[in-house]
């Protein structure tokens, strides 16, 4: 039975990742910053006869990451798939003054920008840093980092939105570099644009439901990628996305 770790997974796209991986026979580690939210989400999935373990995790906290990796080592001795789904988008902040500090040029604040970069750009690498030894023990280790079409320099057609656009673009190049380092371990790591998804972030007018979005990525990316794809920025349909 394969083992998967999904970050930011108590709702939306992350929750659906846990459900569909569970249906595929994975044992799934479902993480959230709030343990009670993780526990309730896992309870729903366990009632569907899936094997889901709720864990509290702040992805920017390296001591918490190492603690979870130690637990994973004791429980399973390996990890087969990591889905780095956790992320923040300043446009969704309830505090619009805080939002403006990572959104508009006139209000731009370096500290607020760095908070977004820490979560969206650096944390996926930190997760892999602490779980690398467990990934190396898998026969087919894979890392899926959830990016966005907004990270594409060539496709961007509007200004502002600096925190989210910049952090996802940075994630693309950082993963490229990480993937080249991980190739010698046989670990595949790709970034994926899931498309416009009906979540709290995407809204209800979006193209795909969470169910459809995860199915797309599982069928077109997870099931098909090989070591030569590592470092790629891919679309939900498995085609390379413009940088």
Tab-separated table of C-alpha atoms in Angstrom:
chain	number	residue	atom	x	y	z
A	1	UNK	CA	0.000	0.000	0.000
A	2	UNK	CA	1.378	3.393	-1.011
A	3	UNK	CA	1.797	6.246	1.459
A	4	UNK	CA	0.928	9.871	0.635
A	5	UNK	CA	1.345	13.164	2.461
A	6	UNK	CA	-0.986	16.042	1.549
A	7	UNK	CA	-0.509	19.526	3.000
A	8	UNK	CA	-3.303	22.057	3.455
A	9	UNK	CA	-5.818	19.240	3.243
A	10	UNK	CA	-8.785	19.838	5.537
A	11	UNK	CA	-10.919	21.354	2.751
A	12	UNK	CA	-11.046	22.132	-0.952
A	13	UNK	CA	-8.469	20.708	-3.312
A	14	UNK	CA	-6.336	19.211	-0.548
A	15	UNK	CA	-9.285	17.340	0.949
A	16	UNK	CA	-10.181	15.952	-2.470
A	17	UNK	CA	-6.591	14.792	-2.954
A	18	UNK	CA	-6.911	12.812	0.265
A	19	UNK	CA	-10.233	11.298	-0.795
A	20	UNK	CA	-9.102	10.224	-4.246
A	21	UNK	CA	-5.737	8.928	-3.107
A	22	UNK	CA	-7.528	6.979	-0.376
A	23	UNK	CA	-9.837	5.473	-2.974
A	24	UNK	CA	-6.763	4.389	-4.896
A	25	UNK	CA	-5.577	2.464	-1.871
A	26	UNK	CA	-3.131	4.954	-0.425
A	27	UNK	CA	-2.677	5.466	3.272
A	28	UNK	CA	-2.932	9.252	3.490
A	29	UNK	CA	-1.469	11.717	5.981
A	30	UNK	CA	-3.896	14.665	5.992
A	31	UNK	CA	-2.365	17.823	7.416
A	32	UNK	CA	-3.692	21.223	8.439
A	33	UNK	CA	-2.491	24.041	10.669
A	34	UNK	CA	-5.443	23.378	12.999
A	35	UNK	CA	-5.489	19.795	14.291
A	36	UNK	CA	-9.215	19.853	15.014
A	37	UNK	CA	-9.936	20.742	11.395
A	38	UNK	CA	-7.620	17.962	10.260
A	39	UNK	CA	-9.279	15.498	12.633
A	40	UNK	CA	-12.795	16.320	11.431
A	41	UNK	CA	-11.758	16.061	7.780
A	42	UNK	CA	-10.053	12.725	8.351
A	43	UNK	CA	-13.089	11.449	10.235
A	44	UNK	CA	-15.276	12.088	7.183
A	45	UNK	CA	-12.902	10.164	4.956
A	46	UNK	CA	-12.378	7.323	7.417
A	47	UNK	CA	-16.161	6.867	7.490
A	48	UNK	CA	-15.830	6.160	3.747
A	49	UNK	CA	-13.531	3.243	4.669
A	50	UNK	CA	-10.414	5.150	3.633
A	51	UNK	CA	-7.215	5.105	5.683
A	52	UNK	CA	-6.457	8.708	6.619
A	53	UNK	CA	-4.275	10.001	9.447
A	54	UNK	CA	-4.916	13.581	10.644
A	55	UNK	CA	-1.865	15.592	11.613
A	56	UNK	CA	-1.318	19.196	12.643
A	57	UNK	CA	1.304	20.903	10.518
A	58	UNK	CA	2.423	24.466	9.998
A	59	UNK	CA	4.430	24.111	6.799
A	60	UNK	CA	6.767	26.992	7.676
A	61	UNK	CA	7.769	25.337	10.991
A	62	UNK	CA	10.795	23.137	10.410
A	63	UNK	CA	10.650	21.565	13.863
A	64	UNK	CA	7.060	20.493	13.135
A	65	UNK	CA	8.116	19.142	9.742
A	66	UNK	CA	10.893	17.091	11.302
A	67	UNK	CA	8.576	15.799	14.009
A	68	UNK	CA	6.086	14.659	11.371
A	69	UNK	CA	8.860	13.059	9.315
A	70	UNK	CA	10.024	11.165	12.413
A	71	UNK	CA	6.470	9.924	12.930
A	72	UNK	CA	6.257	8.912	9.270
A	73	UNK	CA	9.489	6.969	9.605
A	74	UNK	CA	8.180	5.079	12.636
A	75	UNK	CA	4.765	4.391	11.081
A	76	UNK	CA	5.602	3.595	7.464
A	77	UNK	CA	9.400	3.844	6.934
A	78	UNK	CA	8.792	5.559	3.566
A	79	UNK	CA	6.698	8.108	1.652
A	80	UNK	CA	5.647	7.454	-1.946
A	81	UNK	CA	3.881	10.701	-2.839
A	82	UNK	CA	3.908	14.237	-1.480
A	83	UNK	CA	1.267	16.727	-2.608
A	84	UNK	CA	2.379	20.222	-1.622
A	85	UNK	CA	-1.057	21.817	-1.715
A	86	UNK	CA	-0.833	24.284	1.187
A	87	UNK	CA	-0.814	27.877	0.013
A	88	UNK	CA	-2.168	31.350	0.665
A	89	UNK	CA	-3.576	34.028	-1.614
A	90	UNK	CA	-3.650	37.592	-0.239
A	91	UNK	CA	-6.796	38.407	-2.223
A	92	UNK	CA	-8.678	36.141	0.189
A	93	UNK	CA	-7.523	37.891	3.357
A	94	UNK	CA	-10.407	39.196	5.465
A	95	UNK	CA	-8.198	42.140	6.454
A	96	UNK	CA	-8.085	44.185	3.247
A	97	UNK	CA	-5.351	46.448	4.571
A	98	UNK	CA	-3.160	43.370	4.993
A	99	UNK	CA	-4.206	42.163	1.548
A	100	UNK	CA	-3.159	45.458	-0.057
A	101	UNK	CA	0.388	45.057	1.287
A	102	UNK	CA	0.945	42.067	-0.995
A	103	UNK	CA	-1.355	43.182	-3.811
A	104	UNK	CA	-0.904	46.852	-4.778
A	105	UNK	CA	2.354	48.586	-5.613
A	106	UNK	CA	1.607	51.729	-3.601
A	107	UNK	CA	0.950	49.706	-0.429
A	108	UNK	CA	3.552	46.989	-1.031
A	109	UNK	CA	5.225	45.809	2.163
A	110	UNK	CA	8.321	43.599	2.093
A	111	UNK	CA	7.482	41.771	5.310
A	112	UNK	CA	3.993	40.874	4.078
A	113	UNK	CA	5.424	39.710	0.760
A	114	UNK	CA	7.929	37.503	2.548
A	115	UNK	CA	5.142	35.805	4.519
A	116	UNK	CA	3.475	34.764	1.258
A	117	UNK	CA	6.787	33.639	-0.227
A	118	UNK	CA	7.568	31.586	2.886
A	119	UNK	CA	4.341	29.599	2.555
A	120	UNK	CA	3.967	29.372	-1.229
A	121	UNK	CA	7.563	29.237	-2.447
A	122	UNK	CA	9.803	27.907	0.314
A	123	UNK	CA	7.577	25.548	2.285
A	124	UNK	CA	7.216	22.972	-0.509
A	125	UNK	CA	11.008	22.692	-0.543
A	126	UNK	CA	11.153	22.477	3.246
A	127	UNK	CA	8.631	19.631	3.210
A	128	UNK	CA	10.787	17.708	0.746
A	129	UNK	CA	13.931	18.547	2.728
A	130	UNK	CA	12.559	16.801	5.806
A	131	UNK	CA	10.903	13.898	3.968
A	132	UNK	CA	13.684	13.287	1.456
A	133	UNK	CA	15.058	10.250	3.286
A	134	UNK	CA	11.570	8.684	3.326
A	135	UNK	CA	11.013	9.442	-0.361
A	136	UNK	CA	14.307	7.737	-1.196
A	137	UNK	CA	12.933	4.507	0.285
A	138	UNK	CA	10.019	4.448	-2.158
A	139	UNK	CA	10.245	2.470	-5.386
A	140	UNK	CA	8.598	5.317	-7.315
A	141	UNK	CA	8.752	8.559	-5.307
A	142	UNK	CA	6.899	11.603	-6.601
A	143	UNK	CA	6.348	15.187	-5.458
A	144	UNK	CA	3.485	17.253	-6.860
A	145	UNK	CA	3.635	20.981	-6.117
A	146	UNK	CA	0.429	22.899	-6.785
A	147	UNK	CA	1.337	25.994	-8.784
A	148	UNK	CA	-0.906	28.292	-10.840
A	149	UNK	CA	-1.260	29.671	-14.346
A	150	UNK	CA	-0.677	33.052	-12.693
A	151	UNK	CA	2.958	32.055	-12.244
A	152	UNK	CA	3.519	32.143	-15.997
A	153	UNK	CA	5.527	35.197	-17.055
A	154	UNK	CA	4.555	34.794	-20.716
A	155	UNK	CA	0.805	34.544	-20.031
A	156	UNK	CA	0.414	37.263	-17.391
A	157	UNK	CA	-1.878	40.009	-18.690
A	158	UNK	CA	-2.583	42.216	-15.657
A	159	UNK	CA	-0.660	44.067	-12.974
A	160	UNK	CA	-0.584	43.844	-9.205
A	161	UNK	CA	-1.328	40.680	-7.219
A	162	UNK	CA	2.382	40.605	-6.359
A	163	UNK	CA	2.330	38.194	-3.443
A	164	UNK	CA	0.565	35.315	-5.152
A	165	UNK	CA	1.928	35.834	-8.669
A	166	UNK	CA	5.492	36.292	-7.451
A	167	UNK	CA	5.477	33.425	-4.963
A	168	UNK	CA	4.092	30.897	-7.435
A	169	UNK	CA	6.552	32.005	-10.095
A	170	UNK	CA	9.389	31.611	-7.601
A	171	UNK	CA	8.096	28.142	-6.725
A	172	UNK	CA	8.448	27.150	-10.381
A	173	UNK	CA	12.153	27.947	-10.605
A	174	UNK	CA	12.930	26.663	-7.114
A	175	UNK	CA	11.326	23.338	-7.945
A	176	UNK	CA	13.307	23.149	-11.179
A	177	UNK	CA	16.503	23.492	-9.180
A	178	UNK	CA	15.346	21.059	-6.474
A	179	UNK	CA	14.236	18.505	-9.049
A	180	UNK	CA	17.659	18.495	-10.692
A	181	UNK	CA	19.224	17.778	-7.298
A	182	UNK	CA	16.687	15.042	-6.493
A	183	UNK	CA	17.112	13.198	-9.783
A	184	UNK	CA	20.102	11.289	-8.425
A	185	UNK	CA	17.781	9.926	-5.718
A	186	UNK	CA	15.233	8.826	-8.317
A	187	UNK	CA	12.689	11.342	-6.981
A	188	UNK	CA	10.352	12.997	-9.502
A	189	UNK	CA	9.203	16.516	-8.606
A	190	UNK	CA	6.927	18.603	-10.835
A	191	UNK	CA	4.793	21.723	-10.530
A	192	UNK	CA	1.216	21.558	-11.777
A	193	UNK	CA	-1.338	24.178	-12.746
A	194	UNK	CA	-4.661	22.629	-11.609
A	195	UNK	CA	-6.735	25.036	-13.692
A	196	UNK	CA	-9.523	27.211	-12.369
A	197	UNK	CA	-11.048	25.180	-9.542
A	198	UNK	CA	-14.230	25.686	-7.519
A	199	UNK	CA	-12.691	26.238	-4.105
A	200	UNK	CA	-12.752	29.089	-1.591
A	201	UNK	CA	-9.833	30.547	-3.552
A	202	UNK	CA	-11.202	29.903	-7.042
A	203	UNK	CA	-14.881	30.715	-6.461
A	204	UNK	CA	-17.976	28.936	-7.751
A	205	UNK	CA	-17.725	30.202	-11.342
A	206	UNK	CA	-14.552	28.177	-11.897
A	207	UNK	CA	-14.083	25.600	-14.634
A	208	UNK	CA	-13.515	22.472	-12.550
A	209	UNK	CA	-14.885	20.987	-9.356
A	210	UNK	CA	-12.251	19.795	-6.871
A	211	UNK	CA	-13.148	16.237	-7.866
A	212	UNK	CA	-12.512	16.938	-11.555
A	213	UNK	CA	-9.309	18.866	-10.875
A	214	UNK	CA	-7.728	16.069	-8.853
A	215	UNK	CA	-8.865	13.425	-11.348
A	216	UNK	CA	-7.214	15.434	-14.120
A	217	UNK	CA	-3.882	15.630	-12.323
A	218	UNK	CA	-3.908	12.009	-11.181
A	219	UNK	CA	-4.705	10.669	-14.653
A	220	UNK	CA	-2.627	13.070	-16.744
A	221	UNK	CA	0.326	13.802	-14.472
A	222	UNK	CA	0.793	11.489	-11.474
A	223	UNK	CA	0.121	8.312	-13.455
A	224	UNK	CA	2.306	9.297	-16.412
A	225	UNK	CA	5.323	11.300	-15.280
A	226	UNK	CA	8.794	9.784	-15.267
A	227	UNK	CA	12.187	10.940	-14.071
A	228	UNK	CA	12.838	12.822	-17.298
A	229	UNK	CA	9.847	15.078	-16.524
A	230	UNK	CA	11.234	16.136	-13.169
A	231	UNK	CA	11.435	19.908	-12.814
A	232	UNK	CA	8.689	20.543	-15.359
A	233	UNK	CA	5.824	23.009	-15.002
A	234	UNK	CA	2.820	21.070	-16.282
A	235	UNK	CA	-0.808	21.801	-16.987
A	236	UNK	CA	-3.624	19.684	-15.539
A	237	UNK	CA	-3.872	17.900	-18.899
A	238	UNK	CA	-0.268	16.721	-18.726
A	239	UNK	CA	0.999	19.206	-21.333
A	240	UNK	CA	3.923	21.459	-20.491
A	241	UNK	CA	2.717	24.855	-19.282
A	242	UNK	CA	4.383	28.005	-20.664
A	243	UNK	CA	6.907	29.448	-18.239
